[in-house]
XYZ file of C-alpha atoms in Angstrom:
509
model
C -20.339 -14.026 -7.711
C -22.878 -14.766 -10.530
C -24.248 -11.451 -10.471
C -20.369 -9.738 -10.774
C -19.400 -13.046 -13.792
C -22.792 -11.317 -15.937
C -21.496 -7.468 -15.180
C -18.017 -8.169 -16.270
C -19.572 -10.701 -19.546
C -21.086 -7.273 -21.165
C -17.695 -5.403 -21.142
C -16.103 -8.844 -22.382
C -18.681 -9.022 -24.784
C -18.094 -5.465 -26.682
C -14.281 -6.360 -26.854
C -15.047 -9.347 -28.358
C -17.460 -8.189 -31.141
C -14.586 -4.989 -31.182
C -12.158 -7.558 -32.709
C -14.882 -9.172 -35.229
C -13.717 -6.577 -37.814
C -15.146 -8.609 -41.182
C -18.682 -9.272 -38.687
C -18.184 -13.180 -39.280
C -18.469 -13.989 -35.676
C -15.267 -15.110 -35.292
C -11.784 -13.595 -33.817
C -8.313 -14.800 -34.615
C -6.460 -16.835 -32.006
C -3.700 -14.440 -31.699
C -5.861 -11.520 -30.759
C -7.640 -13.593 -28.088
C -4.668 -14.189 -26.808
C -3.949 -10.838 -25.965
C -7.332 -10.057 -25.120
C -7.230 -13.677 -21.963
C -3.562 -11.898 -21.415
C -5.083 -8.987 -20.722
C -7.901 -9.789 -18.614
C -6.172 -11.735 -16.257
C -3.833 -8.601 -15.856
C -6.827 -6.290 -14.720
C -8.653 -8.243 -13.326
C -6.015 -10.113 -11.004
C -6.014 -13.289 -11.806
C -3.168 -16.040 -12.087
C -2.387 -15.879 -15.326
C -1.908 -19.403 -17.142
C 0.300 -20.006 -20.442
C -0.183 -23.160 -20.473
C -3.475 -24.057 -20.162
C -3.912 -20.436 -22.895
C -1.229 -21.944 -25.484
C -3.350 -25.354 -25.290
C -6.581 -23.880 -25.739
C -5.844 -21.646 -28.557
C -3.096 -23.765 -30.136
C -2.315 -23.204 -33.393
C -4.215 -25.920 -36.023
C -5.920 -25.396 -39.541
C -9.720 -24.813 -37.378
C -9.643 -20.953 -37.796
C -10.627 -18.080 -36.091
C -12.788 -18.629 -32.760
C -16.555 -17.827 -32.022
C -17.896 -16.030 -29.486
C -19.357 -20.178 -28.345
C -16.026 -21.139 -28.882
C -14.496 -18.506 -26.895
C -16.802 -19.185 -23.337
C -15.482 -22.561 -22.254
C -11.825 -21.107 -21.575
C -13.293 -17.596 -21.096
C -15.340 -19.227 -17.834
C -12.537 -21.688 -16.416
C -9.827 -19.968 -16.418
C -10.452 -16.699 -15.658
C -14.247 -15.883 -14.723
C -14.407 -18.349 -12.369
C -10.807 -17.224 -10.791
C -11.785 -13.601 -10.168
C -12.619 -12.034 -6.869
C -13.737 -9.061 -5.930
C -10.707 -7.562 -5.720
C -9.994 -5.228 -8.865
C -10.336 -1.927 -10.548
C -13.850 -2.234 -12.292
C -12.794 1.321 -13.853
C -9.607 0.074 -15.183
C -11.538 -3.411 -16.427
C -14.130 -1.154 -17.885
C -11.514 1.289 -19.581
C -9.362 -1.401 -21.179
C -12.592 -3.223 -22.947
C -13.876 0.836 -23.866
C -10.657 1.134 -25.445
C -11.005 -1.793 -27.874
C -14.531 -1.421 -28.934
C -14.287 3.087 -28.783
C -13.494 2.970 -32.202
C -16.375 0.728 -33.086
C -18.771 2.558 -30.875
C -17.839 6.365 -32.012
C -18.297 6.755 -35.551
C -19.102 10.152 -35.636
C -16.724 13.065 -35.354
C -16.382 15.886 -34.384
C -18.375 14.449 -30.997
C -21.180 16.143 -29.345
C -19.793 15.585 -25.746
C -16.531 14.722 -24.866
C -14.911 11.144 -24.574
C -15.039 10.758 -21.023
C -18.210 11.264 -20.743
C -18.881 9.117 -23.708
C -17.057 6.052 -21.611
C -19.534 6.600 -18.595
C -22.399 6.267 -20.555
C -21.311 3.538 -22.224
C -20.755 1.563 -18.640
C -24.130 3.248 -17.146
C -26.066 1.233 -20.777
C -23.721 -2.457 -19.845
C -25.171 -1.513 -15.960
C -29.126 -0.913 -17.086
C -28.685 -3.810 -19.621
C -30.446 -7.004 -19.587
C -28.002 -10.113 -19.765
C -29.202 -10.864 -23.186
C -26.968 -10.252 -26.492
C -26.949 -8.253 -28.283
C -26.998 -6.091 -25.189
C -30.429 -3.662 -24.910
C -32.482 -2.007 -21.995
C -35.720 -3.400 -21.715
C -37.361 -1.731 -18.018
C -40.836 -1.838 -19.023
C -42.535 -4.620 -17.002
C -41.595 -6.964 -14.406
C -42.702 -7.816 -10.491
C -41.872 -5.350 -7.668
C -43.685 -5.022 -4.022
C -46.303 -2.220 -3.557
C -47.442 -0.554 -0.300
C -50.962 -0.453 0.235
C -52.435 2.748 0.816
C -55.168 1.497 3.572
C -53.748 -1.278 4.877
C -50.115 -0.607 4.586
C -49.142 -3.969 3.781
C -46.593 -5.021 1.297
C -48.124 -6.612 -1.855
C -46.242 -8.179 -5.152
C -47.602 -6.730 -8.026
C -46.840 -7.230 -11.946
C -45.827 -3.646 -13.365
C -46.811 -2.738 -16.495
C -45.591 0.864 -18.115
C -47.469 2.445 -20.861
C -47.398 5.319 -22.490
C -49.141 7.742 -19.788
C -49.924 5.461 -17.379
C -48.272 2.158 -15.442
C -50.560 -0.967 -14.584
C -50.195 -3.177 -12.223
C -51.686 -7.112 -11.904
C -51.926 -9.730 -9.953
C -49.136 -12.120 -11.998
C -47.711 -11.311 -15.448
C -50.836 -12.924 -17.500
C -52.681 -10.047 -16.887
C -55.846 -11.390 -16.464
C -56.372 -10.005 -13.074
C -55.665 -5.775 -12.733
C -55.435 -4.255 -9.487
C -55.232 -0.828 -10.691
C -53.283 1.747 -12.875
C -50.665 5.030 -11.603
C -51.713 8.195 -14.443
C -48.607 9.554 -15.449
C -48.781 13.555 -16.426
C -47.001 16.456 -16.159
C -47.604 17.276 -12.057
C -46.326 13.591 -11.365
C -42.512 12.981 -10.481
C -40.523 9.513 -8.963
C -37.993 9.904 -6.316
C -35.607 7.533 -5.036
C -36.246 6.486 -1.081
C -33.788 5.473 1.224
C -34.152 1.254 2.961
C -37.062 1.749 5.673
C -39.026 -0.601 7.633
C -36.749 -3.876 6.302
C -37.694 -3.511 2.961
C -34.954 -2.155 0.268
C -34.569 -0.726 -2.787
C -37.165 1.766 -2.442
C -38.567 4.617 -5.017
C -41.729 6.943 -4.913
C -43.899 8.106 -7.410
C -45.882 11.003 -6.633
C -48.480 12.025 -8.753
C -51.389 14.739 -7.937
C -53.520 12.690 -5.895
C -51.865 9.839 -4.722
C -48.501 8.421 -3.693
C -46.943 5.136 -4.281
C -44.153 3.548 -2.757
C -42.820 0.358 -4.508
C -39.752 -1.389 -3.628
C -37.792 -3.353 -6.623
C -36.219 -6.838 -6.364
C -32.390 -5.369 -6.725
C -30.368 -1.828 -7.032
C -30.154 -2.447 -10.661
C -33.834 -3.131 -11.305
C -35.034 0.092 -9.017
C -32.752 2.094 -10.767
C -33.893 0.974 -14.216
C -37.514 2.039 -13.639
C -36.704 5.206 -12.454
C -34.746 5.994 -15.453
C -37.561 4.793 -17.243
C -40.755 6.386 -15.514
C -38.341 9.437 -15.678
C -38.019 8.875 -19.558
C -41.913 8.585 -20.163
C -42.723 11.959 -18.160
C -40.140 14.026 -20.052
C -41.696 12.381 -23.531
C -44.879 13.574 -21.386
C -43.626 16.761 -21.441
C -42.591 17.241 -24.597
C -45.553 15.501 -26.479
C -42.964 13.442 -28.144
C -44.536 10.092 -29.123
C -43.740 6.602 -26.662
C -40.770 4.095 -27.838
C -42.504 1.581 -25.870
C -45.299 -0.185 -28.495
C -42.413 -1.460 -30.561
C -40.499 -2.545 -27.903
C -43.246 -4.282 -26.398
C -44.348 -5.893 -29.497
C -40.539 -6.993 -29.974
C -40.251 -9.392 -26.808
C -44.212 -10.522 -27.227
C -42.786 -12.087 -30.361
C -39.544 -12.713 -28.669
C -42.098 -14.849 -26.278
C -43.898 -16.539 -29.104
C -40.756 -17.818 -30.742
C -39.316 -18.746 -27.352
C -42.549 -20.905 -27.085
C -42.171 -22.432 -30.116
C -38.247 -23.509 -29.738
C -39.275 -25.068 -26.449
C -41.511 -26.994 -28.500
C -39.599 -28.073 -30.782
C -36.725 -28.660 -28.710
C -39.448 -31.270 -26.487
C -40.351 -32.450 -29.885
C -36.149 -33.020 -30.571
C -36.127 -34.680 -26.824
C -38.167 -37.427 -27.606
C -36.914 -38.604 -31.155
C -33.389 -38.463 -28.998
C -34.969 -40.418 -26.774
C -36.183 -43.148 -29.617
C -32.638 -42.520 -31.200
C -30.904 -43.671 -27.640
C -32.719 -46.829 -27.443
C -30.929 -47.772 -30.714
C -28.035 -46.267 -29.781
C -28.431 -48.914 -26.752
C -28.565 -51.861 -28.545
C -25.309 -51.095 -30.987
C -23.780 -50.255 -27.446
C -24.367 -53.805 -26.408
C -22.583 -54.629 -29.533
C -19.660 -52.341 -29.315
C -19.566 -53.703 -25.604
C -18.454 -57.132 -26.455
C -16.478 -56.128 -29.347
C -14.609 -54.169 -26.428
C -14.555 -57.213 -24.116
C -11.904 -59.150 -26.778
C -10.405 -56.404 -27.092
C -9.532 -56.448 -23.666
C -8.455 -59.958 -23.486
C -5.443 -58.698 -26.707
C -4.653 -55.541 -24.428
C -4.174 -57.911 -21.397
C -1.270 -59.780 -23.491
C -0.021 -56.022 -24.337
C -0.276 -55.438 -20.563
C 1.997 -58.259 -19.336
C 4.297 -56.872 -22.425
C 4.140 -53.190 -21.255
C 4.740 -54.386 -17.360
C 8.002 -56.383 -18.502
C 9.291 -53.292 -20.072
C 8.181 -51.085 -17.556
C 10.035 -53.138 -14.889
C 13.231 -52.804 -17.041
C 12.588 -49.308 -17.109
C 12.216 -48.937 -13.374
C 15.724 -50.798 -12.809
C 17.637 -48.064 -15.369
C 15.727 -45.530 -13.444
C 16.526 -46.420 -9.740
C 20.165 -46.467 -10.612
C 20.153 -43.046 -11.850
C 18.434 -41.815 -8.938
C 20.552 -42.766 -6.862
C 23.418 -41.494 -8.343
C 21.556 -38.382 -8.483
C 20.544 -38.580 -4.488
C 24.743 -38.859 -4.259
C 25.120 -35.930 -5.819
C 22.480 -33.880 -4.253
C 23.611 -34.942 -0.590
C 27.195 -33.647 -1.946
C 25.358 -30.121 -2.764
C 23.355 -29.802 0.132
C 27.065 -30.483 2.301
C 28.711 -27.551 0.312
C 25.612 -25.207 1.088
C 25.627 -25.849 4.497
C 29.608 -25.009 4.554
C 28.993 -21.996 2.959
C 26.005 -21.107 5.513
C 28.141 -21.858 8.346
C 31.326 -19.182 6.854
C 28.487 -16.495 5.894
C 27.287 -16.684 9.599
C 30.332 -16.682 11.067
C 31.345 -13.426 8.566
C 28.108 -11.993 9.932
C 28.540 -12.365 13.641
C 32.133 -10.836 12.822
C 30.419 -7.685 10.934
C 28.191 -7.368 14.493
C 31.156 -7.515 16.558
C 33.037 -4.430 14.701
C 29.922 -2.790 14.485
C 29.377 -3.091 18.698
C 32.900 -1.842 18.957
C 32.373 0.935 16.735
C 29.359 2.214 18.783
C 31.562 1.894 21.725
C 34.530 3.787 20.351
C 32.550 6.584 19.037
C 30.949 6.835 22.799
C 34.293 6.843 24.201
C 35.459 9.506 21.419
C 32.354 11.410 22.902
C 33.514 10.967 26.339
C 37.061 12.692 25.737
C 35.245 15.866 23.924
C 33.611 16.039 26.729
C 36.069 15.806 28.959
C 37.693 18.506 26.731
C 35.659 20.886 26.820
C 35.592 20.316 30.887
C 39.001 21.122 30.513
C 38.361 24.585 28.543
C 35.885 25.818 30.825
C 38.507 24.900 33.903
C 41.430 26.654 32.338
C 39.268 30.136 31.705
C 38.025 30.093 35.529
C 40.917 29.656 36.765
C 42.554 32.401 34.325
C 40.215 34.414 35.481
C 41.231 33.658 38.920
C 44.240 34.609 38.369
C 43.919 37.433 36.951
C 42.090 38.761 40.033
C 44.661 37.495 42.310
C 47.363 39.337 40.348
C 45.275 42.918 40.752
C 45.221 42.060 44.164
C 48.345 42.061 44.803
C 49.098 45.027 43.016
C 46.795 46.998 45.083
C 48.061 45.566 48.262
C 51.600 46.040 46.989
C 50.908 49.217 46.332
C 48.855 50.306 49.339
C 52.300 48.679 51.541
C 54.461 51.297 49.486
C 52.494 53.986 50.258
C 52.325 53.285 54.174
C 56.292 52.500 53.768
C 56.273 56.386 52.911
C 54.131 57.589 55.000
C 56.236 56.665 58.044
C 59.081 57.602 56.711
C 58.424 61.605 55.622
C 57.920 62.375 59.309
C 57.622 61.122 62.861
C 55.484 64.491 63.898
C 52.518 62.783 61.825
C 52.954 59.726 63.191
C 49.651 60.020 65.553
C 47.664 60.869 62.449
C 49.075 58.259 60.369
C 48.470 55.475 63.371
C 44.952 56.069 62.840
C 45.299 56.039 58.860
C 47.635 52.591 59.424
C 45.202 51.196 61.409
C 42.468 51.964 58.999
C 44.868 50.468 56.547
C 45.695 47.695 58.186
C 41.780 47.008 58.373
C 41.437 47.361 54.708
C 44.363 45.177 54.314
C 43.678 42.424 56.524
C 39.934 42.399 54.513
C 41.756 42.733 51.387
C 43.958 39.674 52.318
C 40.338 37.836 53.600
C 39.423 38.301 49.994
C 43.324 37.022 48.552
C 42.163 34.028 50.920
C 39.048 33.420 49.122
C 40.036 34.125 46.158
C 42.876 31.261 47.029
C 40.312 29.155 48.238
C 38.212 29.356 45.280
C 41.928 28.991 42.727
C 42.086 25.617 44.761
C 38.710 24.241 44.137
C 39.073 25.605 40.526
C 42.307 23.228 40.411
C 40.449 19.971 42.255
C 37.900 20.822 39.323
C 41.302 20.540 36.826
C 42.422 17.818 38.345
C 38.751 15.690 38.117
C 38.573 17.078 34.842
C 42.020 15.725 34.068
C 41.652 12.204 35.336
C 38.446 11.990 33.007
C 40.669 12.889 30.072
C 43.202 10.031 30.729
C 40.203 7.524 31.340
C 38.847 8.932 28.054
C 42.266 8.589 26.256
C 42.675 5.180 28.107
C 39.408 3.418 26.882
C 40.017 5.291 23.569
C 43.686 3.809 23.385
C 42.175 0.404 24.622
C 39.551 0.510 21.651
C 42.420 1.163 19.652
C 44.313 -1.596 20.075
C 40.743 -4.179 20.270
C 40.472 -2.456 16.311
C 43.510 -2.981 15.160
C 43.723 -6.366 16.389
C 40.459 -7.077 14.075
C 42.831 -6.391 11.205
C 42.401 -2.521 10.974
C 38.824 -2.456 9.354
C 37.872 0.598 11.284
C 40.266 3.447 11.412
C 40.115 5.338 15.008
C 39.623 9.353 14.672
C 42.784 10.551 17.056
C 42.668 14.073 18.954
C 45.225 16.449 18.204
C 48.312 17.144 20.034
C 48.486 19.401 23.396
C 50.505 21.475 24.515
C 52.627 21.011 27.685
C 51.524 22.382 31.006
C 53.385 25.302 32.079
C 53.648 25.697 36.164
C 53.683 29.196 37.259
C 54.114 30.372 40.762
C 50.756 29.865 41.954
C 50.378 27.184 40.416
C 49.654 24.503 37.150
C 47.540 26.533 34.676
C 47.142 25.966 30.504
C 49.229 28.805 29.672
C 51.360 28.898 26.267
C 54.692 30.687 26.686
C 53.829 33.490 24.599
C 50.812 34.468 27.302
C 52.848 33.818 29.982
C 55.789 36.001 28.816
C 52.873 39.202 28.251
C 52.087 38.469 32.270
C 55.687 38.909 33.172
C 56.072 41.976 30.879
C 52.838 43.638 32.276
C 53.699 42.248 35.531
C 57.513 44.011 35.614
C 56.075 47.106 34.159
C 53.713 47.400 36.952
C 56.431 47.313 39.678
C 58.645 49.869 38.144
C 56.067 52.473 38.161
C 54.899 51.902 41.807
C-alpha cells in the first residue's frame, strides 16, 4: 500500500503545483476543496464534509502549502484508498489540471494523447523526490556469474560508454566494467530460476544477466542503458556528468543537514532540561489549580444533576410518543399485508380463469373438427343413397318392361343384389363410423359444458372479489338443428341447400 500512496503522491503532486498559479507555494482553500472532492470521487473513497469543512475552514490564515496540505491529504483519503479504482481515470483528472501548465507550446509536435502517456510513463520512472526527476544511473541489483553461476549483489555504476560495477556503493572495491558500443543491445528476460525482474545485456563478447530489486527499477535501467547506446550511436555527448555531479552535491549537503540537525538535537536536548525544571513549576501551579476546579466540579455536578432531571422527563415523554408511532406502523404493516395476500389471491384466480378460458377454446375447436367429420359423413351417406336409390329404380324397370328377359335379368338382379347388399355393408360402416363421429360430439360436448361450468364458476369467485378482473365471455352459438340422421351443427340456410339439392335429385331419377 506504500508503494501505490507514493504512485498516486506524483499525480497529486502536479495538480497541486497546477493550482499554484502566482508560484508562492500556496493554493486557496476553495480550490482544494474541489481538488479532496474530487479525489475521493476517483479514487473511491468515502467522501467526508465534515472532517473537509473543518480542515479547510474558512479563517484569516490564507492559502495552504503543499506541508499544509499532507496531514488531511494522508488521513482522509490516502490512507482510505484500496486498490480498487481507475488509475487511468485518477491519472486523467490530475493531467487535466496541470495540461495547461505542462503544454506551453502550440501547435504540438505529437498529439495530446500521447502527450498524457508520457507524462504518466515520467511520474512511473520518477524517483519519489520533488520536484519529480529520473535519476537511473546507479544503484544495487544481483549479477549472474559467468563461471560459477551464482547470484552476486553488485553496485551499478553507468557511464558514458561503459557501466561499473562494485562491491558496495563507496566504490572502493571494483569487480569489473560492461563496454557499451554500437554491437551491444539489453533485452528484457522473463522470471527464471526464482529470481525476478530480469534484463540482459549483450554485448560482443560477453553476456550479462542482472536482475533489479523491483519492475520499476528494471525497467528504469533499460530505458536508460537503451538511452546511452542510441547517444552511442549518434555521437551525441552523455547527460550523465551533470547529473551525477548534481546528487554528489545533493549527498554533501544531505551530510551536512544531518549534521547540523545532530548539532540542533543536542542544544534541544540542553533546552529540555530547562524546559524540565519550569515544568516542575508549571506542575504545582497546576496542582492549585486543581484544588479551584474541584469547587467548580461540585458546582458543574449540581447543575448537571438538574439538567439530567429536565432531561429524563422529556425522554420519556418522547419514549410515549415513539411507542405511539411504532403502534401506527405496525397497523399499517398489518393492512398492507393483508392488501398483498389479497393482490396474490386475484392474481391465482386469474391464472386459473385464463386456463379454464384455454380449456373451452379447446374444447371448441374439438367441436369444429367434430362437426366437419361428421359433415363429411354425411355427405357420403347422402350419395349413397342416391346411388342405391337409383340402382332400386332401375331394377324396378327392368322387371317391369318384360317377363321374356326375366332369366337374363335374374342373373343381372342377383349381381345387383350383390352390389347392393356390399353397397349397404358400406351404408353400415359408414353408419358405424357417423356414430363414433357423434360419441366424439358428444365427449367433445360434455368438455364444453365443464369448460363453460368452471368458466361460469370463476365468474362468479371474480365478481364476488368486487369485480377487479373482468372475465373475457365466448360468443353466442347457434342452436343445434336435428336432421333425420341425426344432431349435426347445421345453420338453416345449409340445411335448406341439402333439401333443395336433395328434392332436385329425386325428380330427375
Amino acid at each position: 500500500m506504500g508503494g501505490l500512496k507514493d504512485e498516486l503522491l506524483k499525480a497529486i503532486w502536479h495538480a497541486f503545483t497546477a493550482l499554484d498559479l502566482d508560484h508562492s507555494g500556496k493554493v486557496s482553500k476553495s480550490q482544494l476543496k474541489v481538488l479532496s472532492h474530487n479525489l475521493c470521487t476517483v479514487l473511491k473513497v468515502p467522501h467526508d464534509p465534515v472532517a473537509l469543512e473543518e480542515h479547510f475552514r474558512d479563517d484569516d490564515e490564507g492559502p495552504v502549502s503543499n506541508q499544509g496540505y499532507m496531514p488531511y491529504l494522508n488521513k482522509f483519503i490516502l490512507e482510505k484508498v484500496q486498490d480498487n479504482f481507475d488509475k487511468i481515470e485518477f491519472n486523467r483528472m490530475c493531467w487535466t489540471l496541470c495540461v495547461k501548465k505542462n503544454l506551453t507550446k502550440s501547435p504540438l509536435l505529437i498529439v495530446e494523447e500521447d502527450a498524457f502517456k508520457i507524462w504518466v510513463i515520467f511520474n512511473f520512472l520518477s524517483e519519489d523526490k520533488y520536484p519529480l526527476i529520473i535519476v537511473p544511473e546507479e544503484g544495487y541489483m544481483m549479477k549472474k556469474g559467468h563461471r560459477r553461476k551464482n547470484w552476486t549483489e553488485r553496485w551499478f555504476v553507468l557511464k558514458p560508454n561503459l557501466i561499473s560495477y562494485y562491491v558496495s556503493e563507496d566504490l572502493n572495491d571494483k569487480k569489473g566494467d560492461i563496454v557499451l558500443d554500437e554491437n551491444c543491445c539489453v533485452e528484457s528476460l522473463p522470471d527464471k530460476d526464482g529470481k525476478k525482474c530480469l534484463f540482459l545485456i549483450k554485448c560482443l563478447d560477453k553476456t550479462f544477466e542482472i536482475s533489479a530489486s523491483d519492475k520499476k527499477k528494471k525497467q528504469e535501467w533499460i530505458q536508460a542503458i537503451h538511452s546511452t547506446l542510441h547517444l552511442l550511436k549518434l555521437g551525441s555527448p552523455p547527460p550523465h556528468k551533470e547529473a551525477r555531479q548534481r546528487r554528489k552535491e545533493l549527498r554533501r549537503k544531505l551530510l551536512a543537514e544531518q549534521e547540523e540537525l545532530e548539532r540542533q538535537m543536542k542544544e534541544l536536548q540542553a533546552a529540555n532540561e530547562n524546559k524540565q525544571q519550569e515544568l516542575e513549576t508549571v506542575r504545582k501551579k497546576l496542582e492549585e489549580a486543581a484544588s479551584r476546579a474541584a469547587e467548580e466540579e461540585k458546582k458543574r455536578l449540581q447543575t448537571q444533576v438538574e439538567l439530567q432531571a429536565r432531561f429524563s422527563s422529556e425522554l420519556e415523554r418522547e419514549k410515549l410518543i415513539r411507542q405511539q408511532m411504532e403502534e401506527q406502523v405496525a397497523q399499517k404493516s398489518s393492512e398492507l399485508e393483508q392488501y398483498l395476500q389479497r393482490v396474490r389471491e386475484l392474481e391465482a384466480m386469474y391464472l386459473k380463469l385464463q386456463e379454464a378460458l384455454e380449456d373451452e377454446r379447446q374444447a371448441r375447436q374439438d367441436e369444429e373438427m367434430v362437426r366437419k367429420l361428421q359433415a363429411r359423413l354425411l355427405e357420403e351417406e347422402s350419395s349413397k343413397r342416391a346411388e342405391l336409390e337409383k340402382w332400386h329404380l332401375v331394377q324396378q324397370q327392368a322387371i317391369a318392361s318384360t317377363e321374356a328377359e326375366k332369366q337374363e335379368l335374374e342373373h343381372e338382379r342377383t349381381e345387383k343384389e350383390r352390389a347392393l347388399q356390399e353397397a349397404m355393408a358400406q351404408l353400415a360402416q359408414l353408419e358405424l363410423e357417423r356414430k363414433q363421429a357423434l360419441e366424439q360430439y358428444e365427449g367433445v360436448k360434455k368438455k364444453l359444458e365443464m369448460a363453460a361450468s368452471m368458466t361460469k364458476s370463476w365468474k362468479d369467485k371474480v365478481a364476488h372479489h368486487e369485480g377487479l378482473i373482468r372475465l373475457i365471455e365466448p360468443g353466442s352459438k347457434s342452436p343445434h338443428l336435428i336432421t333425420n340422421w341425426g344432431p349435426a351443427a347445421f345453420t338453416q340456410a345449409e340445411l335448406e341447400e341439402r333439401e333443395k339439392n336433395w328434392k332436385g335429385k329425386k325428380t330427375t331419377e
